[in-house]
XYZ file of C-alpha atoms in Angstrom:
617
model
C 9.713 62.876 14.253
C 10.263 59.344 15.567
C 8.701 56.792 13.250
C 6.526 54.039 14.645
C 7.216 50.782 12.825
C 3.945 49.311 14.113
C 1.711 52.020 12.639
C 0.565 50.067 9.574
C -0.310 47.000 11.624
C -2.094 48.995 14.323
C -4.040 51.142 11.846
C -5.637 48.008 10.413
C -6.716 46.594 13.751
C -9.961 48.143 15.025
C -9.733 46.133 18.249
C -6.543 47.930 19.234
C -7.807 51.236 17.913
C -10.975 51.127 20.026
C -9.158 51.359 23.349
C -6.616 53.907 22.178
C -9.416 56.083 20.792
C -11.237 55.706 24.097
C -8.190 56.614 26.191
C -7.465 59.665 24.028
C -11.016 60.910 24.485
C -10.930 60.409 28.264
C -7.556 62.155 28.569
C -8.681 65.024 26.350
C -6.148 64.544 23.548
C -6.510 64.365 19.762
C -7.683 60.921 18.615
C -5.640 61.363 15.438
C -2.471 61.041 17.528
C -3.163 57.558 18.877
C -0.566 55.886 16.629
C 2.182 58.379 17.347
C 4.977 57.487 19.782
C 3.840 57.837 23.389
C 4.902 60.089 26.243
C 3.776 60.120 29.851
C 4.389 60.638 33.536
C 5.034 58.096 36.289
C 5.293 58.403 40.054
C 6.537 56.334 42.991
C 3.887 55.300 45.512
C 3.878 53.694 48.933
C 2.192 53.794 52.310
C 4.092 56.576 54.103
C 4.404 60.355 54.181
C 7.230 60.037 51.673
C 4.722 59.486 48.886
C 1.778 61.702 49.853
C 2.878 64.580 47.626
C 3.562 62.498 44.541
C 0.038 62.176 43.122
C -0.566 65.927 42.953
C 2.737 66.589 41.224
C 2.243 63.764 38.732
C -1.207 65.110 37.860
C 0.087 68.667 37.429
C 2.913 67.512 35.151
C 0.452 65.306 33.251
C -1.864 68.292 32.716
C 1.049 70.437 31.559
C 2.163 67.720 29.156
C -1.374 67.307 27.842
C -1.596 71.019 27.110
C 1.579 70.771 25.034
C 0.344 67.855 22.946
C -1.493 68.437 19.666
C -1.184 68.839 15.921
C -0.598 72.601 15.765
C 2.813 74.092 15.052
C 5.033 74.072 18.114
C 3.045 71.338 19.850
C 4.359 67.873 20.682
C 2.753 65.343 18.341
C 2.582 62.330 20.647
C 0.126 59.918 22.111
C -0.349 60.736 25.806
C -0.378 57.887 28.316
C -2.312 58.005 31.538
C -0.108 58.380 34.648
C 1.297 55.181 36.132
C 2.604 54.495 39.630
C 5.120 52.065 41.057
C 4.703 50.570 44.525
C 7.237 50.158 47.312
C 7.330 49.968 51.076
C 8.433 52.584 53.604
C 11.720 52.177 55.458
C 10.773 54.590 58.227
C 7.750 52.583 59.323
C 9.349 49.137 59.074
C 12.799 49.478 60.618
C 13.223 46.891 63.340
C 10.554 44.578 61.889
C 10.754 41.531 59.638
C 8.900 43.543 56.990
C 12.113 45.539 56.543
C 13.276 42.693 54.299
C 11.084 44.169 51.588
C 12.773 47.579 51.590
C 15.643 46.917 49.178
C 13.421 44.500 47.290
C 11.225 47.554 46.660
C 13.971 48.905 44.422
C 13.793 45.732 42.368
C 9.980 45.681 42.239
C 9.994 49.297 41.058
C 12.443 48.352 38.327
C 10.273 45.410 37.251
C 6.972 47.279 37.166
C 8.396 50.313 35.408
C 10.285 48.129 32.920
C 6.973 46.476 32.026
C 5.274 49.857 31.601
C 8.034 51.419 29.507
C 8.631 48.416 27.292
C 4.997 47.403 26.755
C 3.959 50.968 25.918
C 7.040 51.646 23.787
C 7.259 55.017 25.499
C 9.482 57.605 23.792
C 9.453 60.290 26.461
C 9.042 60.062 30.232
C 8.904 62.345 33.267
C 9.266 60.524 36.602
C 8.389 61.903 40.049
C 10.371 59.915 42.621
C 10.100 59.597 46.392
C 11.594 57.710 49.349
C 15.032 56.202 48.698
C 14.797 52.799 46.966
C 12.121 53.526 44.286
C 14.125 56.384 42.696
C 17.024 54.004 42.057
C 14.720 51.310 40.665
C 13.099 53.976 38.516
C 16.403 55.185 37.120
C 17.594 51.618 36.493
C 14.491 50.870 34.405
C 14.838 54.181 32.551
C 18.460 53.342 31.720
C 17.523 49.887 30.478
C 14.751 51.330 28.271
C 17.085 54.153 27.164
C 14.621 56.578 25.636
C 14.501 60.305 26.552
C 13.540 60.773 30.194
C 13.876 63.199 33.071
C 13.416 62.807 36.828
C 12.076 65.165 39.491
C 12.439 64.630 43.214
C 9.136 64.886 45.066
C 11.056 66.706 47.800
C 11.783 66.149 51.453
C 9.686 66.709 54.553
C 10.180 69.817 56.665
C 11.628 69.234 60.157
C 9.355 68.966 63.163
C 9.883 71.002 66.304
C 10.339 69.793 69.858
C 7.608 71.633 71.792
C 9.769 71.672 74.955
C 13.110 72.811 73.545
C 12.036 74.480 70.308
C 14.778 72.579 68.453
C 14.171 70.941 65.058
C 13.593 67.184 65.179
C 13.002 64.458 62.620
C 12.374 60.728 62.308
C 15.904 59.953 63.544
C 15.114 61.861 66.745
C 12.292 59.393 67.325
C 14.425 56.327 66.713
C 17.195 57.531 68.996
C 14.898 57.644 72.033
C 13.336 54.230 71.333
C 15.176 52.761 74.306
C 13.899 55.403 76.729
C 11.616 54.325 79.555
C 9.720 57.631 79.351
C 6.665 56.613 77.319
C 5.278 60.143 77.360
C 8.456 61.523 75.840
C 8.522 58.863 73.136
C 4.899 59.562 72.186
C 5.374 63.346 72.129
C 8.493 63.224 69.959
C 6.843 60.719 67.620
C 3.857 63.046 67.188
C 5.998 66.136 66.632
C 8.837 64.713 64.502
C 7.186 64.367 61.085
C 4.720 67.150 60.248
C 3.350 67.507 56.727
C 4.660 65.206 54.042
C 7.738 64.391 51.982
C 10.707 62.048 52.231
C 13.244 62.061 55.082
C 14.750 65.530 55.349
C 18.335 64.988 56.542
C 21.275 63.819 54.437
C 19.961 60.294 54.808
C 19.597 57.878 51.893
C 16.796 59.793 50.155
C 18.661 63.075 49.882
C 21.960 61.315 49.216
C 20.362 59.658 46.190
C 18.443 62.761 45.059
C 21.743 64.646 45.086
C 23.231 61.694 43.193
C 20.444 61.853 40.576
C 21.005 65.555 40.093
C 24.777 65.297 39.755
C 24.606 62.210 37.528
C 22.546 64.410 35.210
C 19.040 62.933 35.305
C 17.419 65.600 37.511
C 17.785 69.389 37.181
C 19.966 70.501 40.092
C 17.599 73.224 41.272
C 14.758 70.693 41.651
C 16.545 68.568 44.272
C 16.495 70.610 47.481
C 13.067 72.344 47.723
C 10.709 70.677 50.191
C 7.866 68.512 48.940
C 5.379 71.208 49.997
C 7.311 73.970 48.180
C 4.915 75.618 45.664
C 7.626 75.639 42.970
C 7.084 71.916 42.561
C 3.529 72.575 41.371
C 3.643 76.072 39.864
C 7.084 76.301 38.225
C 8.799 72.954 37.729
C 6.141 71.167 35.568
C 6.542 73.635 32.667
C 10.322 73.374 32.920
C 10.232 69.574 32.966
C 8.061 69.386 29.847
C 10.340 71.882 28.092
C 13.419 69.854 29.018
C 11.755 66.610 27.881
C 10.751 68.132 24.548
C 14.359 69.179 24.006
C 15.683 65.708 24.926
C 13.306 64.095 22.430
C 14.123 66.549 19.621
C 17.872 66.035 20.146
C 17.477 62.308 20.877
C 19.500 62.619 24.089
C 18.980 59.334 25.927
C 19.642 58.356 29.564
C 22.774 56.446 28.607
C 24.123 59.553 26.902
C 23.775 61.255 30.282
C 24.631 58.462 32.754
C 28.132 57.305 31.898
C 31.448 56.682 33.576
C 32.274 60.357 34.116
C 28.857 61.358 35.444
C 28.635 58.357 37.780
C 32.057 59.230 39.168
C 30.897 62.809 39.668
C 27.865 61.603 41.602
C 29.894 59.258 43.829
C 32.388 62.022 44.631
C 29.537 64.350 45.593
C 28.055 61.567 47.760
C 31.362 61.568 49.642
C 31.247 65.353 49.924
C 27.798 65.360 51.542
C 28.691 62.610 54.023
C 26.088 60.517 52.250
C 24.395 57.271 53.150
C 26.246 53.971 52.939
C 23.387 52.817 50.699
C 24.977 54.747 47.847
C 27.485 51.899 47.628
C 24.622 49.535 46.783
C 22.828 51.923 44.455
C 25.819 53.208 42.463
C 26.772 49.679 41.278
C 23.117 49.002 40.350
C 22.869 52.248 38.392
C 26.177 51.462 36.681
C 24.845 48.008 35.727
C 21.685 49.495 34.245
C 23.825 51.985 32.326
C 25.675 49.067 30.732
C 28.720 48.569 32.953
C 29.225 45.066 34.295
C 31.354 46.086 37.274
C 31.323 49.410 39.089
C 34.662 48.710 40.779
C 36.392 47.519 37.594
C 34.949 50.047 35.146
C 33.915 53.129 37.114
C 35.997 53.519 40.266
C 38.248 51.036 42.037
C 38.093 50.474 45.782
C 41.594 51.919 46.125
C 40.680 55.090 44.231
C 37.438 55.458 46.173
C 39.323 55.358 49.469
C 42.046 57.682 48.189
C 39.456 60.265 47.170
C 37.460 59.945 50.388
C 40.518 59.997 52.662
C 42.796 62.526 50.994
C 40.902 64.563 48.407
C 37.172 65.056 49.062
C 36.045 66.675 52.348
C 32.521 66.874 53.796
C 30.859 70.154 52.762
C 27.497 70.135 54.552
C 26.534 70.485 58.198
C 23.593 68.136 57.841
C 21.745 65.535 59.845
C 22.448 62.854 61.007
C 26.059 63.878 61.724
C 25.373 67.637 61.723
C 22.581 70.052 62.572
C 20.623 70.880 59.431
C 18.130 69.466 56.932
C 17.727 69.696 53.169
C 15.295 72.561 53.729
C 18.167 74.541 55.273
C 20.419 73.630 52.335
C 17.711 74.904 49.996
C 17.517 78.206 51.882
C 21.268 78.634 51.388
C 21.040 78.127 47.632
C 20.507 74.389 47.111
C 22.843 71.586 46.149
C 24.097 73.674 43.223
C 26.122 75.676 45.780
C 28.442 72.816 46.714
C 28.363 71.331 43.202
C 29.802 74.598 41.896
C 32.387 74.598 44.675
C 33.488 71.074 43.732
C 33.638 72.085 40.058
C 35.794 75.109 40.874
C 38.080 72.893 42.965
C 38.548 70.588 39.975
C 37.105 67.569 41.792
C 34.270 66.790 39.367
C 33.970 66.943 35.583
C 31.736 69.734 34.281
C 31.775 68.587 30.643
C 29.144 65.868 31.055
C 25.737 66.405 29.434
C 22.629 66.598 31.636
C 18.870 66.245 31.240
C 18.604 70.001 30.749
C 20.429 69.655 27.435
C 23.332 71.630 28.884
C 26.552 70.356 30.415
C 26.899 70.270 34.183
C 29.085 73.398 34.089
C 26.613 75.220 31.849
C 23.730 74.277 34.122
C 25.616 75.672 37.133
C 26.416 78.864 35.248
C 22.747 79.395 34.378
C 21.655 78.829 37.996
C 24.167 81.349 39.397
C 24.240 79.838 42.922
C 25.627 81.867 45.826
C 28.883 81.067 47.576
C 28.812 78.613 50.522
C 27.517 80.362 53.642
C 30.003 78.621 55.952
C 27.331 77.549 58.423
C 25.143 75.082 56.528
C 27.193 74.665 53.334
C 30.982 74.821 53.388
C 33.693 75.059 50.721
C 36.457 72.654 49.791
C 38.976 75.193 51.106
C 37.301 75.414 54.533
C 35.212 72.218 54.856
C 32.832 71.080 57.575
C 34.896 67.901 57.989
C 38.318 67.411 56.383
C 37.780 63.787 55.380
C 35.173 62.408 52.982
C 32.159 60.663 54.439
C 32.618 57.046 53.276
C 35.325 54.367 53.409
C 35.458 50.867 51.891
C 37.184 48.128 53.894
C 38.875 44.866 52.959
C 40.630 42.449 55.291
C 39.901 38.843 56.276
C 36.311 39.675 57.246
C 35.608 41.497 53.973
C 37.373 39.705 51.109
C 34.963 41.398 48.665
C 36.242 44.801 49.852
C 32.584 45.758 50.067
C 32.329 46.622 53.782
C 31.447 50.288 54.079
C 31.909 52.691 56.989
C 30.178 56.081 57.107
C 33.141 57.915 58.555
C 31.202 61.198 58.702
C 28.866 59.597 61.249
C 31.504 58.164 63.603
C 31.177 59.783 67.023
C 34.193 58.212 68.714
C 36.199 55.042 69.249
C 38.934 55.494 66.660
C 42.355 55.890 68.245
C 45.068 56.538 65.669
C 42.462 55.555 63.058
C 42.044 52.143 64.655
C 39.304 50.439 66.656
C 39.881 47.187 68.532
C 36.841 45.534 70.076
C 35.513 42.278 71.460
C 32.835 40.569 69.363
C 29.314 39.992 70.649
C 27.634 37.888 67.944
C 23.942 37.810 66.980
C 22.340 35.682 64.274
C 19.791 38.109 62.856
C 18.729 41.598 63.918
C 15.704 40.378 65.857
C 17.951 38.641 68.389
C 19.949 41.875 68.792
C 16.775 43.918 69.283
C 15.610 41.430 71.912
C 18.913 41.860 73.734
C 18.720 45.668 73.536
C 15.183 45.573 74.880
C 15.946 43.349 77.871
C 19.671 43.720 78.651
C 20.934 47.012 77.216
C 23.126 47.727 80.234
C 25.138 44.576 79.554
C 26.850 46.373 76.675
C 30.462 47.156 77.472
C 32.842 49.797 76.185
C 34.840 48.722 73.101
C 32.520 45.913 72.088
C 31.901 45.061 68.437
C 28.365 43.835 67.885
C 28.166 41.426 64.945
C 24.820 40.947 63.198
C 24.891 38.317 60.466
C 22.567 36.342 58.186
C 20.952 39.637 57.162
C 22.550 40.005 53.718
C 20.806 39.924 50.321
C 20.548 36.104 50.478
C 20.448 35.630 54.244
C 17.733 38.119 55.180
C 16.640 37.675 52.509
C 16.535 41.248 51.298
C 19.375 42.908 53.248
C 17.259 44.885 55.763
C 18.622 48.113 57.176
C 19.099 48.505 60.919
C 18.124 52.016 61.913
C 16.286 50.784 65.006
C 19.323 48.864 66.291
C 21.908 51.536 65.512
C 19.728 54.287 67.005
C 19.319 52.376 70.273
C 23.051 51.700 70.455
C 23.850 55.352 69.695
C 21.554 56.470 72.515
C 23.205 54.012 74.954
C 26.709 55.142 73.957
C 25.832 58.822 74.415
C 24.146 58.183 77.763
C 26.969 56.071 79.211
C 29.865 57.721 77.348
C 31.051 54.424 75.862
C 31.843 53.234 72.346
C 30.060 50.212 70.908
C 30.677 49.400 67.248
C 28.501 47.282 64.979
C 29.266 45.303 61.843
C 26.828 43.400 59.661
C 26.305 41.753 56.301
C 23.054 43.725 56.236
C 22.904 47.475 55.729
C 22.081 50.728 57.478
C 19.789 53.693 57.096
C 21.322 56.934 55.951
C 20.192 58.146 59.367
C 22.450 55.737 61.245
C 25.438 57.177 63.088
C 28.222 55.652 65.145
C 31.030 53.272 64.305
C 28.853 51.059 62.122
C 30.061 48.927 59.213
C 27.658 47.379 56.729
C 27.695 45.315 53.519
C 30.345 42.954 54.925
C 30.904 40.427 52.189
C 30.722 37.700 51.265
C 27.719 37.467 53.568
C 27.323 34.736 56.178
C 24.556 32.911 54.276
C 26.921 32.072 51.410
C 29.852 31.120 53.632
C 31.485 34.487 54.216
C 33.984 34.851 57.085
C 31.506 36.874 59.160
C 29.657 33.578 59.651
C 32.716 32.096 61.350
C 32.956 34.656 64.143
C 32.376 33.801 67.803
C 31.580 36.021 70.740
C 34.857 36.957 72.409
C 36.841 37.245 69.162
C 38.978 40.341 68.688
C 37.805 42.533 65.816
C 40.004 45.289 64.403
C 39.015 48.199 62.192
C 42.182 49.711 60.723
C 41.552 52.834 58.662
C 45.256 53.304 57.990
C 45.114 50.135 55.875
C 41.336 50.197 55.271
C 40.933 46.724 56.727
C 38.370 44.923 58.855
C 39.701 41.738 60.354
C 39.427 39.159 63.122
C 42.701 38.320 64.846
C 41.670 34.717 65.583
C 40.995 34.048 61.889
C 44.540 35.050 60.975
C 45.465 31.554 62.177
C 44.991 29.272 59.165
C 44.287 26.179 61.295
C 41.635 28.021 63.329
C 40.082 29.335 60.104
C 39.926 25.848 58.567
C 38.430 24.356 61.735
C 35.680 26.963 61.883
C 34.876 26.517 58.189
C 34.364 22.786 58.726
C 32.151 23.481 61.727
C 30.048 26.001 59.747
C 29.541 23.630 56.815
C 28.446 20.847 59.158
C 25.396 22.940 60.137
C 24.065 23.310 56.597
C 20.830 21.530 55.723
C 21.705 18.331 53.851
C 18.818 18.815 51.386
C 18.948 22.545 50.666
C 22.488 23.551 51.613
C 21.009 26.451 53.606
C 22.274 27.481 57.026
C 19.567 27.253 59.731
C 20.207 30.841 60.900
C 19.043 32.490 57.670
C 15.683 34.234 57.595
C 12.536 32.616 56.236
C 11.824 33.072 52.539
C 8.115 32.476 52.975
C 6.802 34.438 50.000
C 7.523 34.145 46.304
C 9.226 37.551 46.356
C 11.528 36.693 49.262
C 12.336 33.361 47.646
C 13.169 35.142 44.406
C 15.534 37.422 46.296
C 17.218 34.474 47.994
C 17.570 32.608 44.709
C 18.819 35.448 42.525
C 20.478 38.084 44.732
C 23.968 39.205 43.831
C 26.476 40.416 46.406
C 26.629 43.904 47.852
C 29.652 44.701 45.688
C 27.378 44.303 42.651
C 24.489 46.226 44.177
C 22.567 43.431 45.981
C 19.949 43.288 43.235
C 17.894 40.398 41.903
C 19.439 39.027 38.740
C 18.726 35.665 37.040
C 20.972 32.886 38.285
C 22.818 35.339 40.495
C 24.613 36.698 37.420
C 24.943 40.376 36.612
C 22.699 41.021 33.646
C 23.799 43.936 31.499
C 22.039 45.011 28.314
C 24.268 46.526 25.642
C 27.526 46.287 27.639
C 29.776 49.308 27.366
C 33.475 49.840 27.895
C 34.853 51.838 30.782
C 35.928 54.644 28.438
C 32.679 54.590 26.417
C 31.415 57.887 27.794
C 31.150 60.178 24.813
C 33.454 62.590 26.657
C 37.182 62.889 27.174
C 38.094 61.240 30.511
C 39.659 63.686 32.910
C 43.067 63.096 34.475
C 41.853 64.874 37.601
C 40.400 61.572 38.807
C 43.651 59.619 38.720
C 45.007 58.318 42.000
């Protein structure tokens, strides 16, 4: 049993004892256990459908845990904590508004609040129910920093709606993609029908990209990822399993950093490629790596060159899923769950099955126990006969992305690449609101082969790096209607539901002097996937580059050094983001002084497992 070094001090303090006795009585646990190490359940909360199912699941797991706690043989001798909840905003409601600045910040707030809970309570065992897309990452980051036994369960995704006219499945992306329509009746009907019930976004958007990531990285049992939020297994079956897994983790002292290491993070990134996952994974993977003790994802986990090699030549897309395909996570669940394509990737030798997971078994052993079916070839495909031959993500360098952080969701590109190259004329906007105003009033001014540039929306510039689902959805609808190609690049980011030739995370961002801030409307922008470069032809001229840099610096405020085009930081939280945000290549998180803070740094090979040569470029 874990010893509590504070027991003697606490036993002698009736003031502390009075509340812990009181809590134990109210929770229905043995008052003689109040000085034992604590265990508990937490959940993510917010103001959208994503979170509506969380409370019930947290309470059911809490009740199951309470029934296992006691002083009899076979029971867990722990102090039980009351459930706690983190708070974050909803992306789906706030896309296209200034409130979207708080979305990525929600990841950081979740980390902060959960860090306070875990550290102040000295918790020794945790079960977390996570929802939406940013809070799960903040939750995992805090769990990794605390590094005591823990396990995560996805709350589950929402079931698709149904178009009452066509009978076809629809979702929140369907609503965004008709935002530019003049048919108000259509927009209202689709909005009403798109999101029935509750749960997080159901396509292979950011939520399900990251839930798949959490499962493959080892912190969530694989079979708990794909069932819908309303699936009865999440209430009737999974709570007992979660408590059993947690008990085993505590007894064996298997901690999150034993599970989340270089090999398991690489596994999860490779699977994110294979599902055509959200570009947001390239913000969240570096943040998870940091919390696991690695200072640099690209130096210690996977280089940009290796990432592109794997995505271009090795790892295909294995799911026919929204937004680039036809199906939702509910359909994937009906075909056997994510364990189907995880097994396929294991059998193809593309991921390492020797890593330990929260179940106490290795990834390979967990797959063997689940006995998933073979890919059906309609929803889930195999490496040998994939849905798309090329992996879903690509990182770009070039003179517009010196950080090599610009990310393209290749799985979502619907056209415009000729011989793997796009050449377009820049149309520049300072901030997404100016672009949305243009799309509202002059959408027909868009021309074929234009490259829209949206800047001053990065971690510092926004502040908060808002995603642009509203903008990209409107542009996608225009391109489909007029059969043209309009690309978009930004130092902000995108929703996992965005499709089209869209490039985010361009860095360094404009607010800190990045080259994207030097662009002018009329410049020629080139996306070259043969060389994985994003560049402006005019800025290849060193004299032109120097002239524009001087012009940009002349606009900075003499007192603050801030460019006038950046967004307002009119709350303490936004100001904190502006003052402490790191670049997209480091995860765009809030870290003191803009430095990457890493507790207990670990070496690249410090995994506890033998690194596999199968990953080598």
